[in-house]
Amino acid sequence: MNDQLIIFDTTLRDGEQAPGIALSPDDKVAIATQLARLRVDVIEAGFAAASPGDFTAVSRIAAEVQGPVIATLARTHPDDIDRAADALKAAEKKRIHVFISTSPIHMSQMLRMSPAEVLKSVEEGVKRAKRYVDDVEFSPQDATRSDPDFIIEVCRLAVACGATTINIPDTVGFAMPQDFVELLTRVYDDVRAGNEDVIISTHCHDDLGLAVANSLAAIHAGARQIESAINGIGERAGNTSTEEVIMAVTTRADHFNVEIGADTTQIFETSRLVSTLTGYPIQYNKAVVGRNAFTHESGIHQHGVLRNRETYEIMDPAAVGRTSVIVLGKHSGRAAFLHALTKMEIVLEDADFQRSFERFKELADRKGEISEEGLRAIVGEETGALSEELRFEAIYVSGGSHEIPVATVTLSRNGEEVTATANGDGMINATFVALQDAYGIPAELLDYRVSPITSGADAMAEVNVLIKVGSATYSGRGVSTDVVEGSARAIVSAMNKAAFDRGVTESVQDSAT
Ligand code: KIV
Ligand code: ZN
């Protein structure tokens, strides 16, 4: 049977140490509750001695969150350890995580302690923690810049004093995977010798972008606990990201041969909650939880994914609580366009499909991404067209003399163009008058509405018009990123209906050319 890999989540302790994050005890309970749903094995709920707020949060999580082991961090100081034990009192399963620095720079500059003093402090701290709880973790801080012989000595002492987990932190994200494996192998062989129940753990920071890679490499050296934070938040460049570790180990189970107990379908919700409560956005292309992690843009990729998801997805988005997204944009082809229409339950005749697709490409070129609402509007405009219509080609509006707007519209049918120019008391009015000239049909504008479809500087708008020709009324709809062009399109679609009704489409073109 495969070994269990323990997922130790430190979102609420190391993650919360990221600049600008200040979670309230209520926020922390909400995140811890969600981490329990995700079924991580250990939740490091905070650093109980750091502040009264941290103490309250750890105590509340200990009392209110069931399932995972609840851990809190403590220096080797007696006061820290007493406070940690006090905060954990109500927990069903509890752990005190004791740490002290072991690198020359930390010992001389921060602790101002000699190696011998550090050893004494480790002995006192671990023994004190052991008086309160069975489950004691020990970390030699800045391990990857420490003398490996000294780490072995310190860790063996911690185990002799009762530590059940030995965690090797790459505190400053300095390690390379190969070196880290070598260090962990030494720790595994020398510290566990005669103490086979001791769990070896890693805790990596991402200063060189290697936190996840180093953590995963450590599994091959025998590590059976990984410390990590949701969305990879934490000091400086952050910690190993919990969701990436869970999905790497799940997706490449063939490579790691370890079991995990996490419910992967809770990943996306956990990530979203942490992002919302911390105010830390998730980068678009972040693995597993980024907006684009399951989004397909290029026509070739979309075509492949629509045929078989696995052509471009190594993980099932449903496994992390998400769905694939086909972005309809300028790179999309007919297959993706048809797929989107089918999803929206829109069925088009060939000619309508062709016109709608061409219009979609034209708009996507200008705008980038086209939303579902945008698509509906395009299809609405194009399917409202009549087969013998005059098609809108272009509009040019200028200030004219004395700043009176002048509109020049160009329409076409079967490759022949109709152009008309008119002025008016506004750009829309000038457009309407020019179009009446082009059709040779006098009309009255009864209603005119513009509704935004998307927001932003390049927003798309839908224009709806109602015109009166004689005693009949005709509606029309137009879509564009430009309101004047959208208006012209809407008027053209209404005028086409009027022209068709009158049976004058042919003669209109003749008289106007
Ligand atoms: O990065 C680090 O060394 C830590 C320890 C306290 C485990 O966060
Ligand atoms: Zn850390």
Short mmCIF file of C-alpha atoms and ligand atoms in Angstrom, two decimals:
data_model
loop_
_atom_site.label_atom_id
_atom_site.label_comp_id
_atom_site.label_asym_id
_atom_site.label_seq_id
_atom_site.Cartn_x
_atom_site.Cartn_y
_atom_site.Cartn_z
CA MET A 1 0.00 0.00 0.00
CA ASN A 2 1.17 3.53 -0.76
CA ASP A 3 2.18 5.82 2.10
CA GLN A 4 -0.09 8.68 3.10
CA LEU A 5 1.18 12.15 2.13
CA ILE A 6 0.15 14.61 4.84
CA ILE A 7 -1.08 17.97 3.54
CA PHE A 8 -0.21 20.58 6.19
CA ASP A 9 -1.88 23.82 5.19
CA THR A 10 -0.37 27.01 6.55
CA THR A 11 -2.60 29.54 4.73
CA LEU A 12 -3.72 30.94 8.08
CA ARG A 13 -0.21 31.23 9.54
CA ASP A 14 2.55 31.67 6.94
CA GLY A 15 0.02 32.63 4.23
CA GLU A 16 -1.37 35.36 6.41
CA GLN A 17 2.15 36.75 6.87
CA ALA A 18 1.97 38.05 3.28
CA PRO A 19 2.15 41.87 3.21
CA GLY A 20 -1.22 43.58 3.52
CA ILE A 21 -3.24 40.56 4.60
CA ALA A 22 -5.11 40.95 7.88
CA LEU A 23 -7.75 38.30 8.40
CA SER A 24 -10.24 38.68 11.24
CA PRO A 25 -10.93 35.69 13.52
CA ASP A 26 -14.27 35.24 11.67
CA ASP A 27 -12.45 35.17 8.31
CA LYS A 28 -9.99 32.62 9.68
CA VAL A 29 -12.75 30.36 10.97
CA ALA A 30 -14.44 30.55 7.55
CA ILE A 31 -11.21 29.58 5.76
CA ALA A 32 -10.42 26.82 8.28
CA THR A 33 -13.94 25.40 7.81
CA GLN A 34 -13.39 25.34 4.06
CA LEU A 35 -9.93 23.75 4.50
CA ALA A 36 -11.64 21.01 6.53
CA ARG A 37 -14.05 20.48 3.59
CA LEU A 38 -11.02 20.25 1.33
CA ARG A 39 -9.87 17.57 3.80
CA VAL A 40 -6.33 18.79 4.37
CA ASP A 41 -4.72 16.79 7.18
CA VAL A 42 -3.30 19.62 9.29
CA ILE A 43 -4.38 23.27 9.55
CA GLU A 44 -1.75 25.61 10.97
CA ALA A 45 -4.26 28.05 12.39
CA GLY A 46 -1.86 30.83 13.38
CA PHE A 47 0.94 31.83 15.71
CA ALA A 48 -0.93 31.94 19.02
CA ALA A 49 1.65 34.05 20.87
CA ALA A 50 1.98 36.63 18.09
CA SER A 51 -1.06 38.75 19.00
CA PRO A 52 -4.36 38.57 20.90
CA GLY A 53 -6.15 38.33 17.52
CA ASP A 54 -4.05 35.33 16.52
CA PHE A 55 -4.69 33.69 19.89
CA THR A 56 -8.47 34.18 19.49
CA ALA A 57 -8.44 32.82 15.94
CA VAL A 58 -6.43 29.71 16.91
CA SER A 59 -8.68 29.08 19.95
CA ARG A 60 -11.86 29.47 17.89
CA ILE A 61 -10.62 27.19 15.11
CA ALA A 62 -9.55 24.64 17.75
CA ALA A 63 -13.06 24.71 19.18
CA GLU A 64 -15.12 25.06 15.99
CA VAL A 65 -13.35 23.13 13.23
CA GLN A 66 -13.42 19.34 13.26
CA GLY A 67 -11.53 16.87 11.11
CA PRO A 68 -7.96 18.05 10.55
CA VAL A 69 -5.27 18.33 13.24
CA ILE A 70 -5.13 21.94 14.43
CA ALA A 71 -1.58 23.26 14.81
CA THR A 72 -0.09 26.50 16.04
CA LEU A 73 3.43 27.83 15.71
CA ALA A 74 5.67 28.61 18.71
CA ARG A 75 9.25 29.72 19.22
CA THR A 76 11.22 27.64 21.73
CA HIS A 77 10.38 30.30 24.40
CA PRO A 78 8.40 28.91 27.33
CA ASP A 79 5.80 31.70 27.05
CA ASP A 80 5.13 30.92 23.38
CA ILE A 81 4.67 27.24 24.11
CA ASP A 82 2.33 27.84 27.06
CA ARG A 83 0.27 30.22 24.96
CA ALA A 84 0.14 27.70 22.09
CA ALA A 85 -1.07 24.96 24.43
CA ASP A 86 -3.68 27.28 25.88
CA ALA A 87 -5.04 28.24 22.42
CA LEU A 88 -5.26 24.58 21.37
CA LYS A 89 -7.08 23.41 24.50
CA ALA A 90 -10.45 22.76 22.80
CA ALA A 91 -9.04 20.95 19.74
CA GLU A 92 -9.85 17.27 19.23
CA LYS A 93 -6.49 16.73 17.51
CA LYS A 94 -3.72 19.22 18.22
CA ARG A 95 -0.11 19.91 17.36
CA ILE A 96 2.47 22.41 18.63
CA HIS A 97 4.96 23.42 15.94
CA VAL A 98 8.21 24.55 17.57
CA PHE A 99 10.90 26.32 15.57
CA ILE A 100 14.27 28.00 15.93
CA SER A 101 16.82 29.17 13.36
CA THR A 102 19.90 27.09 12.67
CA SER A 103 21.75 28.97 9.90
CA PRO A 104 24.89 30.91 10.82
CA ILE A 105 23.40 34.22 9.66
CA HIS A 106 20.15 33.77 11.62
CA MET A 107 21.91 32.51 14.77
CA SER A 108 24.44 35.35 14.82
CA GLN A 109 22.32 38.24 13.50
CA MET A 110 18.82 37.50 14.78
CA LEU A 111 19.03 35.16 17.72
CA ARG A 112 22.49 36.24 18.88
CA MET A 113 22.95 32.69 20.12
CA SER A 114 25.75 30.17 19.69
CA PRO A 115 25.00 26.73 18.22
CA ALA A 116 25.29 25.27 21.74
CA GLU A 117 22.68 27.73 23.03
CA VAL A 118 20.39 26.84 20.12
CA LEU A 119 20.69 23.15 20.99
CA LYS A 120 19.79 23.87 24.63
CA SER A 121 16.81 25.95 23.55
CA VAL A 122 15.57 23.16 21.25
CA GLU A 123 15.74 20.67 24.09
CA GLU A 124 13.81 22.94 26.45
CA GLY A 125 11.22 23.99 23.87
CA VAL A 126 10.39 20.53 22.51
CA LYS A 127 10.26 18.99 25.99
CA ARG A 128 7.92 21.75 27.17
CA ALA A 129 5.62 21.29 24.16
CA LYS A 130 5.59 17.55 24.77
CA ARG A 131 4.22 18.15 28.28
CA TYR A 132 1.06 19.52 26.63
CA VAL A 133 0.59 17.47 23.46
CA ASP A 134 1.79 14.18 21.97
CA ASP A 135 2.02 15.63 18.48
CA VAL A 136 5.04 17.97 18.34
CA GLU A 137 6.63 19.25 15.15
CA PHE A 138 10.09 20.78 15.07
CA SER A 139 11.55 23.06 12.33
CA PRO A 140 15.16 24.28 12.05
CA GLN A 141 14.48 27.61 10.36
CA ASP A 142 16.62 28.51 7.31
CA ALA A 143 17.65 24.86 7.05
CA THR A 144 18.84 25.16 3.46
CA ARG A 145 21.48 27.72 4.48
CA SER A 146 22.49 25.79 7.61
CA ASP A 147 25.34 23.36 8.10
CA PRO A 148 23.79 19.95 7.29
CA ASP A 149 25.73 18.29 10.16
CA PHE A 150 24.28 20.82 12.57
CA ILE A 151 20.74 20.25 11.26
CA ILE A 152 21.11 16.51 11.81
CA GLU A 153 22.35 17.12 15.34
CA VAL A 154 19.51 19.54 16.15
CA CYS A 155 16.84 17.33 14.61
CA ARG A 156 18.06 14.18 16.33
CA LEU A 157 17.92 16.07 19.61
CA ALA A 158 14.37 17.27 18.85
CA VAL A 159 13.30 13.68 18.16
CA ALA A 160 14.98 12.47 21.34
CA CYS A 161 12.97 15.12 23.24
CA GLY A 162 9.69 13.92 21.70
CA ALA A 163 9.24 15.58 18.29
CA THR A 164 7.12 13.37 16.02
CA THR A 165 7.51 15.43 12.82
CA ILE A 166 10.75 16.99 11.59
CA ASN A 167 10.12 19.77 9.08
CA ILE A 168 12.93 21.05 6.84
CA PRO A 169 12.12 24.61 5.75
CA ASP A 170 13.61 26.30 2.73
CA THR A 171 12.84 29.56 4.47
CA VAL A 172 14.29 31.88 1.85
CA GLY A 173 13.54 29.80 -1.25
CA PHE A 174 17.25 29.14 -1.82
CA ALA A 175 17.27 25.41 -2.56
CA MET A 176 17.64 23.73 -5.95
CA PRO A 177 15.66 20.51 -6.35
CA GLN A 178 18.73 18.28 -6.55
CA ASP A 179 20.37 19.80 -3.45
CA PHE A 180 17.10 19.69 -1.58
CA VAL A 181 16.68 15.98 -2.32
CA GLU A 182 20.23 15.37 -1.05
CA LEU A 183 19.58 17.26 2.17
CA LEU A 184 16.23 15.53 2.75
CA THR A 185 17.78 12.13 2.06
CA ARG A 186 20.39 12.77 4.74
CA VAL A 187 17.74 13.91 7.19
CA TYR A 188 15.57 10.91 6.32
CA ASP A 189 18.42 8.43 6.83
CA ASP A 190 20.14 9.97 9.84
CA VAL A 191 17.26 11.45 11.83
CA ARG A 192 14.84 8.57 11.38
CA ALA A 193 17.46 5.90 12.14
CA GLY A 194 15.98 4.11 15.15
CA ASN A 195 12.92 6.43 15.04
CA GLU A 196 11.03 5.08 12.03
CA ASP A 197 7.70 6.63 13.04
CA VAL A 198 9.04 10.15 12.68
CA ILE A 199 7.55 11.99 9.68
CA ILE A 200 9.89 14.08 7.54
CA SER A 201 8.27 17.24 6.20
CA THR A 202 9.09 20.14 3.85
CA HIS A 203 8.16 23.80 3.92
CA CYS A 204 9.36 25.67 0.83
CA HIS A 205 9.25 29.32 -0.14
CA ASP A 206 8.99 30.50 -3.72
CA ASP A 207 11.69 33.15 -4.07
CA LEU A 208 13.10 31.42 -7.15
CA GLY A 209 9.76 29.98 -8.26
CA LEU A 210 10.81 26.48 -7.12
CA ALA A 211 8.66 25.94 -4.04
CA VAL A 212 6.32 23.35 -5.57
CA ALA A 213 9.12 21.63 -7.51
CA ASN A 214 11.30 21.36 -4.38
CA SER A 215 8.40 20.06 -2.29
CA LEU A 216 7.51 17.41 -4.84
CA ALA A 217 11.16 16.41 -5.25
CA ALA A 218 11.33 15.90 -1.48
CA ILE A 219 8.70 13.15 -1.73
CA HIS A 220 11.30 11.06 -3.57
CA ALA A 221 13.64 11.56 -0.63
CA GLY A 222 11.04 10.18 1.77
CA ALA A 223 9.17 13.32 2.83
CA ARG A 224 5.62 12.40 3.81
CA GLN A 225 4.34 15.84 4.78
CA ILE A 226 4.24 18.97 2.64
CA GLU A 227 3.56 22.37 4.12
CA SER A 228 1.83 24.77 1.77
CA ALA A 229 -0.68 27.59 1.45
CA ILE A 230 -3.74 28.05 -0.75
CA ASN A 231 -2.97 30.15 -3.84
CA GLY A 232 0.69 29.98 -2.74
CA ILE A 233 0.34 33.05 -0.53
CA GLY A 234 2.95 33.79 2.14
CA GLU A 235 6.04 35.78 3.02
CA ARG A 236 7.65 37.55 -0.01
CA ALA A 237 7.08 35.39 -3.12
CA GLY A 238 4.93 33.05 -1.03
CA ASN A 239 4.83 29.40 -0.09
CA THR A 240 4.33 26.14 -1.95
CA SER A 241 0.78 26.21 -3.22
CA THR A 242 -1.52 23.62 -1.64
CA GLU A 243 -3.70 23.13 -4.71
CA GLU A 244 -0.71 22.60 -7.01
CA VAL A 245 0.73 19.91 -4.74
CA ILE A 246 -2.62 18.14 -4.41
CA MET A 247 -3.20 18.14 -8.16
CA ALA A 248 0.39 17.18 -9.06
CA VAL A 249 0.26 14.20 -6.74
CA THR A 250 -3.22 13.22 -7.96
CA THR A 251 -2.56 13.73 -11.67
CA ARG A 252 0.84 12.03 -11.59
CA ALA A 253 -0.03 9.32 -9.08
CA ASP A 254 2.10 7.00 -11.25
CA HIS A 255 5.13 9.13 -10.42
CA PHE A 256 4.74 9.66 -6.69
CA ASN A 257 3.18 6.51 -5.24
CA VAL A 258 1.62 8.32 -2.27
CA GLU A 259 -2.02 8.65 -1.22
CA ILE A 260 -3.72 11.87 -0.26
CA GLY A 261 -7.03 12.33 1.50
CA ALA A 262 -7.98 15.69 -0.06
CA ASP A 263 -11.35 16.24 -1.73
CA THR A 264 -10.04 17.89 -4.89
CA THR A 265 -13.51 19.12 -5.91
CA GLN A 266 -13.26 21.70 -3.10
CA ILE A 267 -10.08 23.26 -4.50
CA PHE A 268 -11.62 26.03 -6.57
CA GLU A 269 -14.03 27.14 -3.86
CA THR A 270 -11.21 27.21 -1.29
CA SER A 271 -9.04 29.27 -3.60
CA ARG A 272 -11.85 31.70 -4.33
CA LEU A 273 -12.63 32.15 -0.63
CA VAL A 274 -8.98 32.77 0.29
CA SER A 275 -8.63 35.27 -2.55
CA THR A 276 -11.79 37.13 -1.54
CA LEU A 277 -11.01 37.32 2.18
CA THR A 278 -7.32 38.17 1.79
CA GLY A 279 -7.91 40.62 -1.08
CA TYR A 280 -5.08 38.88 -2.96
CA PRO A 281 -6.06 38.36 -6.63
CA ILE A 282 -5.10 35.13 -8.38
CA GLN A 283 -2.93 35.61 -11.44
CA TYR A 284 -4.87 34.69 -14.60
CA ASN A 285 -2.47 31.96 -15.67
CA LYS A 286 -1.97 30.45 -12.18
CA ALA A 287 -1.86 26.65 -12.33
CA VAL A 288 -5.08 24.85 -11.30
CA VAL A 289 -7.01 27.87 -10.01
CA GLY A 290 -6.14 30.75 -12.37
CA ARG A 291 -8.91 32.15 -14.58
CA ASN A 292 -7.23 30.71 -17.67
CA ALA A 293 -6.17 27.33 -16.27
CA PHE A 294 -8.98 25.57 -18.16
CA THR A 295 -9.69 28.19 -20.82
CA HIS A 296 -9.01 27.55 -24.48
CA GLU A 297 -8.54 30.41 -26.90
CA SER A 298 -6.88 29.34 -30.13
CA GLY A 299 -9.04 27.78 -32.84
CA ILE A 300 -6.84 24.67 -32.99
CA HIS A 301 -7.02 24.10 -29.23
CA GLN A 302 -10.77 24.76 -29.15
CA HIS A 303 -11.33 22.32 -31.97
CA GLY A 304 -9.31 19.66 -30.14
CA VAL A 305 -11.01 20.16 -26.78
CA LEU A 306 -14.45 20.06 -28.36
CA ARG A 307 -13.60 16.70 -29.92
CA ASN A 308 -11.92 15.30 -26.81
CA ARG A 309 -11.14 17.32 -23.67
CA GLU A 310 -7.91 15.39 -23.09
CA THR A 311 -6.29 16.77 -26.25
CA TYR A 312 -5.30 19.85 -24.24
CA GLU A 313 -6.35 19.16 -20.62
CA ILE A 314 -4.36 16.91 -18.29
CA MET A 315 -6.81 17.46 -15.43
CA ASP A 316 -10.58 17.25 -15.53
CA PRO A 317 -11.77 20.73 -14.52
CA ALA A 318 -14.66 19.08 -12.65
CA ALA A 319 -12.08 17.37 -10.43
CA VAL A 320 -11.12 20.77 -9.00
CA GLY A 321 -14.66 22.14 -8.95
CA ARG A 322 -14.53 23.97 -12.30
CA THR A 323 -15.66 23.67 -15.91
CA SER A 324 -13.74 24.18 -19.17
CA VAL A 325 -14.24 27.50 -20.86
CA ILE A 326 -14.11 28.02 -24.58
CA VAL A 327 -13.39 31.70 -25.07
CA LEU A 328 -15.02 33.01 -28.20
CA GLY A 329 -12.54 35.41 -29.67
CA LYS A 330 -10.70 36.29 -32.82
CA HIS A 331 -8.85 32.94 -32.80
CA SER A 332 -12.04 30.87 -32.64
CA GLY A 333 -13.14 28.85 -35.61
CA ARG A 334 -16.49 27.56 -36.85
CA ALA A 335 -16.39 24.54 -34.51
CA ALA A 336 -16.21 26.72 -31.40
CA PHE A 337 -18.79 29.14 -32.78
CA LEU A 338 -21.21 26.29 -33.49
CA HIS A 339 -20.51 24.78 -30.06
CA ALA A 340 -21.35 28.07 -28.33
CA LEU A 341 -24.58 28.43 -30.30
CA THR A 342 -25.57 24.85 -29.55
CA LYS A 343 -24.94 25.43 -25.82
CA MET A 344 -27.25 28.42 -26.04
CA GLU A 345 -29.78 26.25 -27.87
CA ILE A 346 -29.60 28.41 -31.00
CA VAL A 347 -30.06 26.56 -34.27
CA LEU A 348 -29.36 28.50 -37.49
CA GLU A 349 -29.98 27.88 -41.17
CA ASP A 350 -26.76 27.68 -43.19
CA ALA A 351 -27.03 31.19 -44.62
CA ASP A 352 -27.78 32.72 -41.19
CA PHE A 353 -24.94 30.74 -39.66
CA GLN A 354 -22.54 31.95 -42.32
CA ARG A 355 -23.55 35.60 -41.93
CA SER A 356 -23.49 35.39 -38.12
CA PHE A 357 -20.07 33.75 -38.16
CA GLU A 358 -18.61 36.39 -40.48
CA ARG A 359 -20.01 39.18 -38.35
CA PHE A 360 -18.72 37.49 -35.20
CA LYS A 361 -15.20 37.31 -36.65
CA GLU A 362 -15.35 40.94 -37.69
CA LEU A 363 -16.41 42.06 -34.21
CA ALA A 364 -14.02 39.70 -32.42
CA ASP A 365 -11.16 41.22 -34.42
CA ARG A 366 -12.04 44.63 -33.01
CA LYS A 367 -13.03 43.59 -29.52
CA GLY A 368 -11.13 40.40 -28.63
CA GLU A 369 -13.52 38.33 -26.56
CA ILE A 370 -17.24 38.04 -27.35
CA SER A 371 -19.57 37.17 -24.48
CA GLU A 372 -22.72 35.05 -24.65
CA GLU A 373 -24.86 38.21 -24.66
CA GLY A 374 -22.75 39.59 -27.50
CA LEU A 375 -23.25 36.41 -29.46
CA ARG A 376 -27.01 36.52 -28.95
CA ALA A 377 -27.07 40.10 -30.22
CA ILE A 378 -25.00 39.26 -33.30
CA VAL A 379 -27.23 36.32 -34.16
CA GLY A 380 -30.31 38.43 -33.48
CA GLU A 381 -29.09 41.10 -35.88
CA GLU A 382 -28.01 38.74 -38.63
CA THR A 383 -31.03 36.46 -38.54
CA GLY A 384 -33.34 39.49 -38.69
CA ALA A 385 -31.89 40.19 -42.15
CA LEU A 386 -33.85 39.30 -45.29
CA SER A 387 -32.27 37.38 -48.10
CA GLU A 388 -32.81 40.15 -50.66
CA GLU A 389 -31.60 42.83 -48.27
CA LEU A 390 -29.38 45.77 -48.82
CA ARG A 391 -26.44 45.06 -46.57
CA PHE A 392 -24.78 47.68 -44.44
CA GLU A 393 -21.17 48.28 -45.52
CA ALA A 394 -19.85 51.46 -44.02
CA ILE A 395 -20.71 54.77 -42.50
CA TYR A 396 -18.70 57.93 -42.38
CA VAL A 397 -19.84 60.84 -40.23
CA SER A 398 -18.09 64.19 -40.40
CA GLY A 399 -18.70 67.56 -38.74
CA GLY A 400 -19.65 69.15 -42.10
CA SER A 401 -19.73 72.93 -42.38
CA HIS A 402 -20.64 74.95 -39.28
CA GLU A 403 -20.30 71.75 -37.28
CA ILE A 404 -23.47 70.24 -38.72
CA PRO A 405 -22.98 66.46 -38.79
CA VAL A 406 -22.90 64.92 -42.23
CA ALA A 407 -23.34 61.15 -42.64
CA THR A 408 -22.30 59.17 -45.70
CA VAL A 409 -23.67 55.62 -45.73
CA THR A 410 -22.74 52.83 -48.07
CA LEU A 411 -24.97 49.81 -48.59
CA SER A 412 -24.53 46.92 -50.94
CA ARG A 413 -26.47 44.10 -52.53
CA ASN A 414 -24.87 41.40 -54.57
CA GLY A 415 -21.63 43.37 -54.74
CA GLU A 416 -23.23 46.59 -56.00
CA GLU A 417 -22.95 49.62 -53.79
CA VAL A 418 -25.45 52.33 -52.88
CA THR A 419 -24.15 55.50 -51.28
CA ALA A 420 -26.07 58.43 -49.86
CA THR A 421 -25.06 61.51 -47.93
CA ALA A 422 -27.20 63.73 -45.70
CA ASN A 423 -26.88 66.13 -42.83
CA GLY A 424 -28.96 66.28 -39.68
CA ASP A 425 -29.17 67.85 -36.26
CA GLY A 426 -27.08 65.06 -34.74
CA MET A 427 -25.01 62.08 -35.89
CA ILE A 428 -27.86 59.60 -35.54
CA ASN A 429 -30.32 61.92 -37.27
CA ALA A 430 -27.89 62.50 -40.18
CA THR A 431 -27.47 58.71 -40.48
CA PHE A 432 -31.22 58.16 -40.50
CA VAL A 433 -31.78 60.78 -43.19
CA ALA A 434 -28.97 59.37 -45.37
CA LEU A 435 -30.44 55.88 -45.09
CA GLN A 436 -33.90 57.09 -46.07
CA ASP A 437 -32.25 58.60 -49.19
CA ALA A 438 -30.39 55.39 -49.95
CA TYR A 439 -33.63 53.38 -49.83
CA GLY A 440 -35.80 56.11 -51.31
CA ILE A 441 -38.26 55.42 -48.52
CA PRO A 442 -39.38 58.23 -46.20
CA ALA A 443 -39.62 56.97 -42.64
CA GLU A 444 -40.16 58.25 -39.13
CA LEU A 445 -38.06 57.15 -36.16
CA LEU A 446 -40.55 56.16 -33.45
CA ASP A 447 -38.22 54.66 -30.89
CA TYR A 448 -34.47 54.46 -30.45
CA ARG A 449 -32.65 52.63 -27.63
CA VAL A 450 -29.00 51.84 -26.93
CA SER A 451 -28.12 49.13 -24.41
CA PRO A 452 -24.58 48.24 -23.44
CA ILE A 453 -23.81 44.52 -23.84
CA THR A 454 -20.37 44.61 -22.33
CA SER A 455 -18.55 47.24 -20.26
CA GLY A 456 -15.17 48.91 -20.69
CA ALA A 457 -13.65 51.25 -23.22
CA ASP A 458 -14.25 48.80 -26.08
CA ALA A 459 -17.79 47.92 -24.96
CA MET A 460 -20.28 46.48 -27.42
CA ALA A 461 -23.70 48.08 -27.62
CA GLU A 462 -26.98 46.91 -29.02
CA VAL A 463 -29.20 49.48 -30.73
CA ASN A 464 -32.93 48.87 -31.16
CA VAL A 465 -35.08 51.07 -33.38
CA LEU A 466 -38.71 51.24 -34.36
CA ILE A 467 -39.49 53.07 -37.58
CA LYS A 468 -42.77 53.98 -39.25
CA VAL A 469 -43.19 53.78 -43.01
CA GLY A 470 -46.66 54.79 -44.13
CA SER A 471 -48.94 53.18 -41.61
CA ALA A 472 -46.67 50.17 -40.92
CA THR A 473 -44.01 49.92 -38.22
CA TYR A 474 -40.77 47.94 -38.45
CA SER A 475 -38.25 47.08 -35.76
CA GLY A 476 -34.55 46.72 -36.29
CA ARG A 477 -31.53 45.74 -34.25
CA GLY A 478 -27.83 46.48 -34.67
CA VAL A 479 -24.70 45.58 -32.75
CA SER A 480 -21.35 47.31 -32.78
CA THR A 481 -18.56 48.69 -30.68
CA ASP A 482 -19.47 52.05 -32.28
CA VAL A 483 -22.89 53.51 -31.45
CA VAL A 484 -23.31 55.31 -34.81
CA GLU A 485 -22.47 52.16 -36.71
CA GLY A 486 -24.78 50.12 -34.46
CA SER A 487 -27.55 52.66 -35.13
CA ALA A 488 -27.00 52.47 -38.87
CA ARG A 489 -27.17 48.67 -38.71
CA ALA A 490 -30.39 48.79 -36.70
CA ILE A 491 -31.99 51.26 -39.12
CA VAL A 492 -30.84 49.18 -42.11
CA SER A 493 -32.43 46.05 -40.67
CA ALA A 494 -35.74 47.90 -40.12
CA MET A 495 -35.60 49.60 -43.56
CA ASN A 496 -34.94 46.22 -45.24
CA LYS A 497 -38.19 44.91 -43.78
CA ALA A 498 -40.05 47.99 -45.03
CA ALA A 499 -38.46 47.71 -48.49
CA PHE A 500 -39.29 44.02 -48.67
CA ASP A 501 -42.91 44.74 -47.70
CA ARG A 502 -43.17 47.33 -50.40
CA GLY A 503 -41.52 45.07 -52.95
CA VAL A 504 -39.23 47.91 -53.91
CA THR A 505 -35.82 46.59 -52.91
CA GLU A 506 -34.77 46.26 -56.53
CA SER A 507 -35.98 49.67 -57.66
CA VAL A 508 -34.47 51.35 -54.61
CA GLN A 509 -31.04 50.28 -55.68
CA ASP A 510 -31.67 51.31 -59.26
CA SER A 511 -32.88 54.76 -58.36
CA ALA A 512 -30.11 55.39 -55.86
CA THR A 513 -27.18 54.44 -58.11
O1 KIV B 1 9.74 29.59 6.45
C1 KIV B 1 9.97 29.10 7.58
O2 KIV B 1 11.08 28.74 7.92
C2 KIV B 1 8.86 28.99 8.50
C3 KIV B 1 9.10 28.21 9.74
C4 KIV B 1 8.54 28.88 10.92
C5 KIV B 1 8.62 26.82 9.56
O3 KIV B 1 7.78 29.47 8.20
ZN ZN B 2 7.67 29.87 6.01
#
